[in-house]
PDB file of C-alpha atoms in Angstrom:
ATOM      1  CA  MET A   1      53.444 155.849 240.015  1.00 60.00           C
ATOM      2  CA  THR A   2      51.338 156.924 237.084  1.00 79.00           C
ATOM      3  CA  VAL A   3      48.757 159.592 237.803  1.00 92.00           C
ATOM      4  CA  ALA A   4      45.813 160.268 235.522  1.00 95.00           C
ATOM      5  CA  PRO A   5      45.233 163.807 234.294  1.00 96.00           C
ATOM      6  CA  LEU A   6      41.891 165.345 235.163  1.00 97.00           C
ATOM      7  CA  THR A   7      39.094 164.523 232.735  1.00 97.00           C
ATOM      8  CA  PRO A   8      37.269 167.430 231.084  1.00 97.00           C
ATOM      9  CA  ASP A   9      34.354 166.959 233.499  1.00 98.00           C
ATOM     10  CA  GLU A  10      36.686 166.949 236.475  1.00 97.00           C
ATOM     11  CA  ARG A  11      38.424 170.094 235.252  1.00 97.00           C
ATOM     12  CA  ALA A  12      35.110 171.888 234.873  1.00 96.00           C
ATOM     13  CA  ALA A  13      34.015 170.819 238.340  1.00 97.00           C
ATOM     14  CA  LEU A  14      37.231 171.294 240.287  1.00 97.00           C
ATOM     15  CA  LEU A  15      39.346 174.083 238.812  1.00 97.00           C
ATOM     16  CA  PRO A  16      36.883 177.011 239.034  1.00 96.00           C
ATOM     17  CA  ALA A  17      36.548 176.308 242.767  1.00 96.00           C
ATOM     18  CA  LEU A  18      40.239 177.033 243.336  1.00 98.00           C
ATOM     19  CA  ALA A  19      40.118 180.731 244.235  1.00 96.00           C
ATOM     20  CA  GLY A  20      42.849 182.777 242.651  1.00 97.00           C
ATOM     21  CA  TRP A  21      44.372 179.905 240.704  1.00 98.00           C
ATOM     22  CA  GLU A  22      44.638 180.557 236.985  1.00 97.00           C
ATOM     23  CA  PRO A  23      45.852 178.538 234.002  1.00 95.00           C
ATOM     24  CA  ALA A  24      49.611 178.892 233.630  1.00 96.00           C
ATOM     25  CA  ALA A  25      50.693 180.483 230.355  1.00 92.00           C
ATOM     26  CA  GLY A  26      51.490 177.961 227.667  1.00 93.00           C
ATOM     27  CA  ARG A  27      51.269 174.891 229.881  1.00 95.00           C
ATOM     28  CA  ASP A  28      48.723 172.523 231.343  1.00 96.00           C
ATOM     29  CA  ALA A  29      49.276 173.815 234.853  1.00 98.00           C
ATOM     30  CA  ILE A  30      47.709 176.131 237.415  1.00 98.00           C
ATOM     31  CA  ALA A  31      49.388 179.179 238.888  1.00 98.00           C
ATOM     32  CA  LYS A  32      48.811 181.573 241.758  1.00 98.00           C
ATOM     33  CA  ARG A  33      50.634 184.539 243.271  1.00 98.00           C
ATOM     34  CA  PHE A  34      50.755 184.741 247.051  1.00 98.00           C
ATOM     35  CA  VAL A  35      51.633 188.127 248.565  1.00 98.00           C
ATOM     36  CA  PHE A  36      52.715 188.497 252.177  1.00 98.00           C
ATOM     37  CA  ALA A  37      53.696 191.328 254.501  1.00 97.00           C
ATOM     38  CA  ASP A  38      57.436 190.701 254.231  1.00 98.00           C
ATOM     39  CA  PHE A  39      60.106 188.097 253.529  1.00 98.00           C
ATOM     40  CA  ILE A  40      59.713 186.370 256.894  1.00 98.00           C
ATOM     41  CA  ALA A  41      56.038 185.747 256.213  1.00 98.00           C
ATOM     42  CA  ALA A  42      56.708 184.671 252.642  1.00 98.00           C
ATOM     43  CA  PHE A  43      59.464 182.248 253.530  1.00 98.00           C
ATOM     44  CA  GLY A  44      57.503 180.956 256.506  1.00 98.00           C
ATOM     45  CA  PHE A  45      54.788 180.011 254.038  1.00 98.00           C
ATOM     46  CA  MET A  46      57.359 178.383 251.779  1.00 98.00           C
ATOM     47  CA  ALA A  47      58.743 176.329 254.663  1.00 98.00           C
ATOM     48  CA  ARG A  48      55.297 175.024 255.546  1.00 98.00           C
ATOM     49  CA  VAL A  49      54.572 174.245 251.902  1.00 98.00           C
ATOM     50  CA  ALA A  50      57.935 172.482 251.565  1.00 98.00           C
ATOM     51  CA  LEU A  51      57.083 170.090 254.388  1.00 98.00           C
ATOM     52  CA  ALA A  52      53.636 169.374 252.956  1.00 98.00           C
ATOM     53  CA  ALA A  53      55.064 168.918 249.463  1.00 98.00           C
ATOM     54  CA  GLU A  54      57.735 166.504 250.595  1.00 98.00           C
ATOM     55  CA  LYS A  55      55.186 164.531 252.599  1.00 98.00           C
ATOM     56  CA  ALA A  56      52.873 164.329 249.575  1.00 97.00           C
ATOM     57  CA  ASP A  57      55.825 163.706 247.235  1.00 97.00           C
ATOM     58  CA  HIS A  58      54.375 166.413 245.018  1.00 97.00           C
ATOM     59  CA  HIS A  59      56.472 169.557 244.692  1.00 98.00           C
ATOM     60  CA  PRO A  60      55.591 173.004 243.396  1.00 98.00           C
ATOM     61  CA  GLU A  61      57.537 174.984 240.858  1.00 98.00           C
ATOM     62  CA  TRP A  62      57.915 178.305 242.568  1.00 98.00           C
ATOM     63  CA  SER A  63      59.769 181.561 242.734  1.00 98.00           C
ATOM     64  CA  ASN A  64      60.157 184.166 245.438  1.00 98.00           C
ATOM     65  CA  ILE A  65      61.063 187.824 245.431  1.00 98.00           C
ATOM     66  CA  TYR A  66      60.961 189.282 248.938  1.00 98.00           C
ATOM     67  CA  ASN A  67      57.276 189.146 249.977  1.00 98.00           C
ATOM     68  CA  VAL A  68      55.884 187.520 246.825  1.00 98.00           C
ATOM     69  CA  VAL A  69      55.705 183.791 246.090  1.00 98.00           C
ATOM     70  CA  ASP A  70      54.618 182.634 242.627  1.00 98.00           C
ATOM     71  CA  VAL A  71      53.563 178.997 242.461  1.00 98.00           C
ATOM     72  CA  VAL A  72      52.925 176.699 239.496  1.00 98.00           C
ATOM     73  CA  LEU A  73      51.414 173.261 239.986  1.00 98.00           C
ATOM     74  CA  THR A  74      51.357 170.479 237.432  1.00 98.00           C
ATOM     75  CA  THR A  75      51.883 166.718 237.466  1.00 97.00           C
ATOM     76  CA  HIS A  76      54.728 165.613 235.247  1.00 93.00           C
ATOM     77  CA  ASP A  77      53.697 161.948 235.484  1.00 93.00           C
ATOM     78  CA  ALA A  78      50.212 162.877 234.253  1.00 95.00           C
ATOM     79  CA  GLY A  79      51.370 165.259 231.539  1.00 94.00           C
ATOM     80  CA  GLY A  80      49.221 168.002 233.024  1.00 97.00           C
ATOM     81  CA  ILE A  81      46.884 168.903 235.861  1.00 98.00           C
ATOM     82  CA  SER A  82      45.838 165.994 238.089  1.00 98.00           C
ATOM     83  CA  HIS A  83      43.984 165.511 241.360  1.00 98.00           C
ATOM     84  CA  ARG A  84      47.336 165.893 243.084  1.00 98.00           C
ATOM     85  CA  ASP A  85      47.520 169.511 241.918  1.00 98.00           C
ATOM     86  CA  VAL A  86      44.011 170.244 243.109  1.00 98.00           C
ATOM     87  CA  ALA A  87      44.837 168.791 246.516  1.00 98.00           C
ATOM     88  CA  MET A  88      48.131 170.719 246.702  1.00 98.00           C
ATOM     89  CA  ALA A  89      46.431 173.973 245.660  1.00 98.00           C
ATOM     90  CA  ARG A  90      43.976 173.552 248.529  1.00 98.00           C
ATOM     91  CA  THR A  91      46.846 172.842 250.907  1.00 98.00           C
ATOM     92  CA  LEU A  92      48.701 175.979 249.820  1.00 98.00           C
ATOM     93  CA  ASP A  93      45.593 178.119 250.250  1.00 98.00           C
ATOM     94  CA  LEU A  94      45.097 176.699 253.716  1.00 97.00           C
ATOM     95  CA  LEU A  95      48.727 177.260 254.679  1.00 97.00           C
ATOM     96  CA  ALA A  96      48.662 180.818 253.335  1.00 97.00           C
ATOM     97  CA  ALA A  97      45.517 181.574 255.318  1.00 95.00           C
ATOM     98  CA  THR A  98      46.723 180.071 258.595  1.00 87.00           C
ATOM     99  CA  GLY A  99      50.283 181.441 258.714  1.00 68.00           C
TER     100      GLY A  99
ATOM    101  CA  MET B   1      70.196 203.056 253.062  1.00 60.00           C
ATOM    102  CA  THR B   2      71.729 203.887 249.731  1.00 79.00           C
ATOM    103  CA  VAL B   3      74.256 201.391 248.450  1.00 91.00           C
ATOM    104  CA  ALA B   4      76.794 202.249 245.760  1.00 94.00           C
ATOM    105  CA  PRO B   5      77.025 200.016 242.705  1.00 96.00           C
ATOM    106  CA  LEU B   6      80.377 198.411 242.045  1.00 97.00           C
ATOM    107  CA  THR B   7      82.819 200.579 240.114  1.00 97.00           C
ATOM    108  CA  PRO B   8      84.218 199.174 236.865  1.00 97.00           C
ATOM    109  CA  ASP B   9      87.499 198.362 238.649  1.00 98.00           C
ATOM    110  CA  GLU B  10      85.649 196.600 241.446  1.00 97.00           C
ATOM    111  CA  ARG B  11      83.614 194.578 238.964  1.00 97.00           C
ATOM    112  CA  ALA B  12      86.746 193.465 237.154  1.00 96.00           C
ATOM    113  CA  ALA B  13      88.396 192.484 240.422  1.00 97.00           C
ATOM    114  CA  LEU B  14      85.492 190.843 242.234  1.00 97.00           C
ATOM    115  CA  LEU B  15      83.054 189.249 239.803  1.00 97.00           C
ATOM    116  CA  PRO B  16      85.385 186.806 237.976  1.00 96.00           C
ATOM    117  CA  ALA B  17      86.316 185.324 241.359  1.00 96.00           C
ATOM    118  CA  LEU B  18      82.721 184.219 241.987  1.00 98.00           C
ATOM    119  CA  ALA B  19      82.815 180.680 240.644  1.00 96.00           C
ATOM    120  CA  GLY B  20      79.774 179.712 238.629  1.00 97.00           C
ATOM    121  CA  TRP B  21      78.109 183.117 238.857  1.00 98.00           C
ATOM    122  CA  GLU B  22      77.252 184.631 235.494  1.00 97.00           C
ATOM    123  CA  PRO B  23      75.698 187.911 234.357  1.00 95.00           C
ATOM    124  CA  ALA B  24      71.905 187.643 234.427  1.00 96.00           C
ATOM    125  CA  ALA B  25      70.270 188.083 231.038  1.00 92.00           C
ATOM    126  CA  GLY B  26      69.185 191.646 230.359  1.00 93.00           C
ATOM    127  CA  ARG B  27      69.890 192.969 233.837  1.00 95.00           C
ATOM    128  CA  ASP B  28      72.731 194.247 235.968  1.00 96.00           C
ATOM    129  CA  ALA B  29      72.651 191.194 238.203  1.00 98.00           C
ATOM    130  CA  ILE B  30      74.488 187.921 238.772  1.00 98.00           C
ATOM    131  CA  ALA B  31      72.912 184.489 238.551  1.00 98.00           C
ATOM    132  CA  LYS B  32      73.809 180.934 239.477  1.00 98.00           C
ATOM    133  CA  ARG B  33      72.103 177.553 239.341  1.00 98.00           C
ATOM    134  CA  PHE B  34      72.551 175.282 242.345  1.00 98.00           C
ATOM    135  CA  VAL B  35      71.746 171.583 241.825  1.00 98.00           C
ATOM    136  CA  PHE B  36      71.198 169.223 244.742  1.00 98.00           C
ATOM    137  CA  ALA B  37      70.455 165.535 245.212  1.00 97.00           C
ATOM    138  CA  ASP B  38      66.753 166.026 245.918  1.00 98.00           C
ATOM    139  CA  PHE B  39      64.128 168.459 247.200  1.00 98.00           C
ATOM    140  CA  ILE B  40      65.107 168.031 250.835  1.00 98.00           C
ATOM    141  CA  ALA B  41      68.663 169.093 250.067  1.00 98.00           C
ATOM    142  CA  ALA B  42      67.514 171.958 247.837  1.00 98.00           C
ATOM    143  CA  PHE B  43      65.036 173.340 250.342  1.00 98.00           C
ATOM    144  CA  GLY B  44      67.483 172.839 253.192  1.00 98.00           C
ATOM    145  CA  PHE B  45      69.831 175.127 251.287  1.00 98.00           C
ATOM    146  CA  MET B  46      67.031 177.626 250.732  1.00 98.00           C
ATOM    147  CA  ALA B  47      66.194 177.650 254.442  1.00 98.00           C
ATOM    148  CA  ARG B  48      69.793 178.403 255.360  1.00 98.00           C
ATOM    149  CA  VAL B  49      69.979 181.112 252.704  1.00 98.00           C
ATOM    150  CA  ALA B  50      66.704 182.606 253.931  1.00 98.00           C
ATOM    151  CA  LEU B  51      68.080 183.064 257.432  1.00 98.00           C
ATOM    152  CA  ALA B  52      71.303 184.611 256.124  1.00 98.00           C
ATOM    153  CA  ALA B  53      69.385 186.867 253.740  1.00 98.00           C
ATOM    154  CA  GLU B  54      67.034 188.114 256.427  1.00 98.00           C
ATOM    155  CA  LYS B  55      69.943 188.756 258.778  1.00 98.00           C
ATOM    156  CA  ALA B  56      71.767 190.711 256.055  1.00 97.00           C
ATOM    157  CA  ASP B  57      68.540 192.400 254.944  1.00 97.00           C
ATOM    158  CA  HIS B  58      69.508 191.457 251.401  1.00 97.00           C
ATOM    159  CA  HIS B  59      67.254 188.935 249.708  1.00 98.00           C
ATOM    160  CA  PRO B  60      67.752 186.823 246.595  1.00 98.00           C
ATOM    161  CA  GLU B  61      65.354 186.509 243.710  1.00 98.00           C
ATOM    162  CA  TRP B  62      65.101 182.773 243.342  1.00 98.00           C
ATOM    163  CA  SER B  63      63.127 179.886 241.943  1.00 98.00           C
ATOM    164  CA  ASN B  64      63.039 176.204 242.771  1.00 98.00           C
ATOM    165  CA  ILE B  65      61.973 173.129 240.870  1.00 98.00           C
ATOM    166  CA  TYR B  66      62.542 169.981 242.906  1.00 98.00           C
ATOM    167  CA  ASN B  67      66.344 169.686 243.267  1.00 98.00           C
ATOM    168  CA  VAL B  68      67.310 172.849 241.372  1.00 98.00           C
ATOM    169  CA  VAL B  69      67.560 176.359 242.826  1.00 98.00           C
ATOM    170  CA  ASP B  70      68.158 179.302 240.472  1.00 98.00           C
ATOM    171  CA  VAL B  71      69.337 182.456 242.199  1.00 98.00           C
ATOM    172  CA  VAL B  72      69.620 186.044 240.951  1.00 98.00           C
ATOM    173  CA  LEU B  73      71.350 188.704 243.030  1.00 98.00           C
ATOM    174  CA  THR B  74      71.146 192.431 242.481  1.00 98.00           C
ATOM    175  CA  THR B  75      70.800 195.501 244.685  1.00 97.00           C
ATOM    176  CA  HIS B  76      67.708 197.533 243.909  1.00 93.00           C
ATOM    177  CA  ASP B  77      68.925 200.487 245.984  1.00 92.00           C
ATOM    178  CA  ALA B  78      72.132 200.573 243.932  1.00 95.00           C
ATOM    179  CA  GLY B  79      70.473 200.045 240.571  1.00 94.00           C
ATOM    180  CA  GLY B  80      72.693 197.042 239.934  1.00 96.00           C
ATOM    181  CA  ILE B  81      75.390 194.828 241.399  1.00 98.00           C
ATOM    182  CA  SER B  82      76.893 196.051 244.670  1.00 98.00           C
ATOM    183  CA  HIS B  83      79.244 194.717 247.336  1.00 98.00           C
ATOM    184  CA  ARG B  84      76.197 193.279 249.051  1.00 98.00           C
ATOM    185  CA  ASP B  85      75.651 190.924 246.117  1.00 98.00           C
ATOM    186  CA  VAL B  86      79.271 189.818 246.135  1.00 98.00           C
ATOM    187  CA  ALA B  87      79.028 189.088 249.851  1.00 98.00           C
ATOM    188  CA  MET B  88      75.728 187.242 249.440  1.00 98.00           C
ATOM    189  CA  ALA B  89      77.099 185.191 246.525  1.00 98.00           C
ATOM    190  CA  ARG B  90      79.969 184.057 248.722  1.00 98.00           C
ATOM    191  CA  THR B  91      77.540 183.195 251.506  1.00 98.00           C
ATOM    192  CA  LEU B  92      75.400 181.117 249.157  1.00 98.00           C
ATOM    193  CA  ASP B  93      78.422 179.246 247.840  1.00 98.00           C
ATOM    194  CA  LEU B  94      79.523 178.515 251.388  1.00 97.00           C
ATOM    195  CA  LEU B  95      76.051 177.349 252.424  1.00 97.00           C
ATOM    196  CA  ALA B  96      75.746 175.131 249.350  1.00 97.00           C
ATOM    197  CA  ALA B  97      79.124 173.555 250.070  1.00 95.00           C
ATOM    198  CA  THR B  98      78.507 172.922 253.743  1.00 87.00           C
ATOM    199  CA  GLY B  99      74.962 171.543 253.658  1.00 69.00           C
TER     200      GLY B  99
END
């Protein structure tokens, strides 16, 4: 399924509203660091995200060191940031806040 | 709890036996890439590793992109590779093989 990248107007309207998400270095992607109390909390977040990502068929690029989870979102089929990344960013923020 | 780094003799005896594990670039650590059929298989592996890591109180540094999991093991308390990393590497290999 082809996904359209965000238009310039959409980027200007949508991306600044994603709190804590920043442009990823050298790529058309958004990135955010999530910090938790410990590994159990961090991996609990990752498990919830994994289920949501599989359901949406849209998977993060992510890394974890103990209580820190770094996430990068982009849409390979779109060649950059799409609505799917905006939706997934909102999902991750919700899951991080409701752990 | 302080953990001793491997002695040179221990390194020579133990590390070559860890199939597929290589020195991590620029660090005293070991690294391996695990490749699975899809995200479900990759994250299933990560979930099993997470439980083992928490039980052992020894956590990997790792990243995941869809079906690929890159793992780095080192022991911060030892300032490098210790027996705990050798044991965890074996656990990861076992968990990857028995998914």
